mmCIF file of C-alpha atoms in Angstrom:
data_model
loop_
_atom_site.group_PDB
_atom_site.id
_atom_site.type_symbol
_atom_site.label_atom_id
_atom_site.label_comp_id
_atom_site.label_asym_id
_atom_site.label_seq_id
_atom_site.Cartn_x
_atom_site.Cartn_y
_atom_site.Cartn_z
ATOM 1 C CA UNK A 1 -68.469 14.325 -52.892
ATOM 2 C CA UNK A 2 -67.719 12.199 -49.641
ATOM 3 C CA UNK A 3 -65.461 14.149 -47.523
ATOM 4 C CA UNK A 4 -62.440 11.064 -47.213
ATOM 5 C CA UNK A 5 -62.215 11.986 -51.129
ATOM 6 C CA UNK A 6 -62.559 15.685 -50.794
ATOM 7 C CA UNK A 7 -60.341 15.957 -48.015
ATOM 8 C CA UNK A 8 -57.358 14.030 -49.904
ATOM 9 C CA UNK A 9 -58.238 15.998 -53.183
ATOM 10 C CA UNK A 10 -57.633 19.110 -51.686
ATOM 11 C CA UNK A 11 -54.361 18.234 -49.830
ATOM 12 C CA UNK A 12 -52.831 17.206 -52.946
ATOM 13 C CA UNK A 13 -54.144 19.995 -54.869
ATOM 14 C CA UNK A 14 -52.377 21.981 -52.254
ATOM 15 C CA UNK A 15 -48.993 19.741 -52.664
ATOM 16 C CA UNK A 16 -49.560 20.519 -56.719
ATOM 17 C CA UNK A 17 -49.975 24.202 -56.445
ATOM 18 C CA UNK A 18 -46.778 23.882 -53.809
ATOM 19 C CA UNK A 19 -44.494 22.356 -56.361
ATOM 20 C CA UNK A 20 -45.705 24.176 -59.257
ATOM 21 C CA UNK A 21 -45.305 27.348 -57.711
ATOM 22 C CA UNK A 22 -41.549 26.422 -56.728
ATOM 23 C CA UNK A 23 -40.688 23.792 -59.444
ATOM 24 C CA UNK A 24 -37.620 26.160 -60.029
ATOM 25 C CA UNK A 25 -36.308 25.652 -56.205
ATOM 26 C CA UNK A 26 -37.257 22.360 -56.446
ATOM 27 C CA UNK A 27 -34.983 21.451 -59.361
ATOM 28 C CA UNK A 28 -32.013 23.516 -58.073
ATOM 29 C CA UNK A 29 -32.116 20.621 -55.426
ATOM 30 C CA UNK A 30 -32.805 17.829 -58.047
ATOM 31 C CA UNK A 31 -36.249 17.071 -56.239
ATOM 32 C CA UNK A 32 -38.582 15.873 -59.447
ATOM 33 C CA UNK A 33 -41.760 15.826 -58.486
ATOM 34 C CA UNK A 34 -44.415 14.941 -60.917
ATOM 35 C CA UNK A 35 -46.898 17.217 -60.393
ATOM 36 C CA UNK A 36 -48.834 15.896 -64.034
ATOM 37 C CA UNK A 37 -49.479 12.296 -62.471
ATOM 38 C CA UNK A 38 -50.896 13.749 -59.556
ATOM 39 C CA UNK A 39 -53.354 15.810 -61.475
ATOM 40 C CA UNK A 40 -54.141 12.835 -63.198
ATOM 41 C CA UNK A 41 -54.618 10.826 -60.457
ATOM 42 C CA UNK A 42 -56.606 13.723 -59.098
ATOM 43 C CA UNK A 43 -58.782 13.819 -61.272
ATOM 44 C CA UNK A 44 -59.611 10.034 -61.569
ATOM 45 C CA UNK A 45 -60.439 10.216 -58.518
ATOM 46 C CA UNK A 46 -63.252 13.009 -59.181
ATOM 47 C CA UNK A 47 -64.492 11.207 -62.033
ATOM 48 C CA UNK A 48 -64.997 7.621 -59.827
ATOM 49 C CA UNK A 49 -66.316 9.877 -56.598
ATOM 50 C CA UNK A 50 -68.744 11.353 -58.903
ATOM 51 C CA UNK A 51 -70.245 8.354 -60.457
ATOM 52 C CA UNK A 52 -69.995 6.486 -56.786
ATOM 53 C CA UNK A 53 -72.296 9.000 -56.160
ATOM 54 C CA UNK A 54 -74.745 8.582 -58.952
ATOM 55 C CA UNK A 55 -74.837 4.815 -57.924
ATOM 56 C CA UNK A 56 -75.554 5.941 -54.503
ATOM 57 C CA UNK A 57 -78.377 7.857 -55.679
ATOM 58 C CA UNK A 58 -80.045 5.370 -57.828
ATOM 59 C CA UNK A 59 -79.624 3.057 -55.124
ATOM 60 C CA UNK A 60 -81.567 4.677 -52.622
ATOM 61 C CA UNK A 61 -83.915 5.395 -54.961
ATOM 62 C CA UNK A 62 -84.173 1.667 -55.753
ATOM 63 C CA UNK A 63 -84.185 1.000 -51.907
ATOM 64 C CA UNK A 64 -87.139 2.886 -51.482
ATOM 65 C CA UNK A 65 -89.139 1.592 -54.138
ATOM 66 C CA UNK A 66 -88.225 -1.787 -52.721
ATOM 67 C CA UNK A 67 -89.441 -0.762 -49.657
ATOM 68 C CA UNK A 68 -92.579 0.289 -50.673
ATOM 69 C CA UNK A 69 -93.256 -2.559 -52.817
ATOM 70 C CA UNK A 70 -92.826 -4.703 -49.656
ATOM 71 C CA UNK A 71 -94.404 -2.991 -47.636
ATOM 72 C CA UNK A 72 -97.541 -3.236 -50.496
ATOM 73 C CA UNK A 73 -96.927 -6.887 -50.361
ATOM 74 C CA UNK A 74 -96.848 -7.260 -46.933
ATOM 75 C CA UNK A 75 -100.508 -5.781 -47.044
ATOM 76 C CA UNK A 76 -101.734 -7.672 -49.836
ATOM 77 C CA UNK A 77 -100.595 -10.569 -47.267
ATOM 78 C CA UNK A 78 -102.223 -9.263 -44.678
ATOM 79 C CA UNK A 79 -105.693 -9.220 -46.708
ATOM 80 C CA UNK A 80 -105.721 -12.706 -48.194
ATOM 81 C CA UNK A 81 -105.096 -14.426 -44.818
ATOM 82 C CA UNK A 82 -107.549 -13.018 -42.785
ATOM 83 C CA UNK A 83 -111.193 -14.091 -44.904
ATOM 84 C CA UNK A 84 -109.574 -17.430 -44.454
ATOM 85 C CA UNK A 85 -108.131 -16.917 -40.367
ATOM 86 C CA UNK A 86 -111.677 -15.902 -39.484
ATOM 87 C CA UNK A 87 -113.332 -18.858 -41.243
ATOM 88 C CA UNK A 88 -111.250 -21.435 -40.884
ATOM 89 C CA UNK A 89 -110.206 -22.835 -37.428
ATOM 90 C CA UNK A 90 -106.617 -22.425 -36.437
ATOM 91 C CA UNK A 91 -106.022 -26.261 -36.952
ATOM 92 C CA UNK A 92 -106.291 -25.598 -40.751
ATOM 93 C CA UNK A 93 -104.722 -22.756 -41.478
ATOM 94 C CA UNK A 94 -101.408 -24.898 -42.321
ATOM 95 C CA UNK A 95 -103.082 -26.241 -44.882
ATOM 96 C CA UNK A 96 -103.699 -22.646 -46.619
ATOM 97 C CA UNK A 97 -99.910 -21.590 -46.181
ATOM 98 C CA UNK A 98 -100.671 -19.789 -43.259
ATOM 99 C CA UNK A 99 -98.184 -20.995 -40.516
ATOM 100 C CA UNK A 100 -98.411 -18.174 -38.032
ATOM 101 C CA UNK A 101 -100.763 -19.355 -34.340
ATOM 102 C CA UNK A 102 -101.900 -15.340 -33.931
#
């Protein structure tokens, strides 16, 4: 899980356990505290961090494929210009789609 969610999970897990563990104190002093919406909210939290993570996942997965596939294209490129770069003078290679001077 990325750490800026971990790191607030666990404070507030801390502030739960905290109340809970003094909820008596706590209402001798009329503080309420809802200690069940911050589970929930905990918890949420987890469940959208996790599945942030399985998008991050695919999506470097999808990157690299991407990547790959350009650089296979980028090849395939490569190839089909140069039968017509070596027999055609640079004049003409416009005319084939070929803009580049090199």
């Amino acid at each position: 899980m990325n750490k800026i969610y971990s790191d607030q999970i666990e404070k507030v897990n801390l502030l739960v356990g905290g109340i809970e563990k003094n909820a008596a104190e706590l209402k001798t002093n009329k503080i309420n505290v809802d200690a069940q919406q911050l589970k929930k909210a905990i918890a949420q939290l987890t469940e959208i961090a996790e599945k942030q993570e399985a998008a991050d996942a695919t999506l470097k997965q999808i990157r690299t494929e991407a990547h790959q596939k350009l650089d296979e294209l980028k090849a395939l490129y490569d190839a089909a210009k140069m039968p017509i770069k070596g027999h055609f003078s640079l004049e003409k290679w416009a005319n084939f789609g070929i803009p580049d001077k090199r």
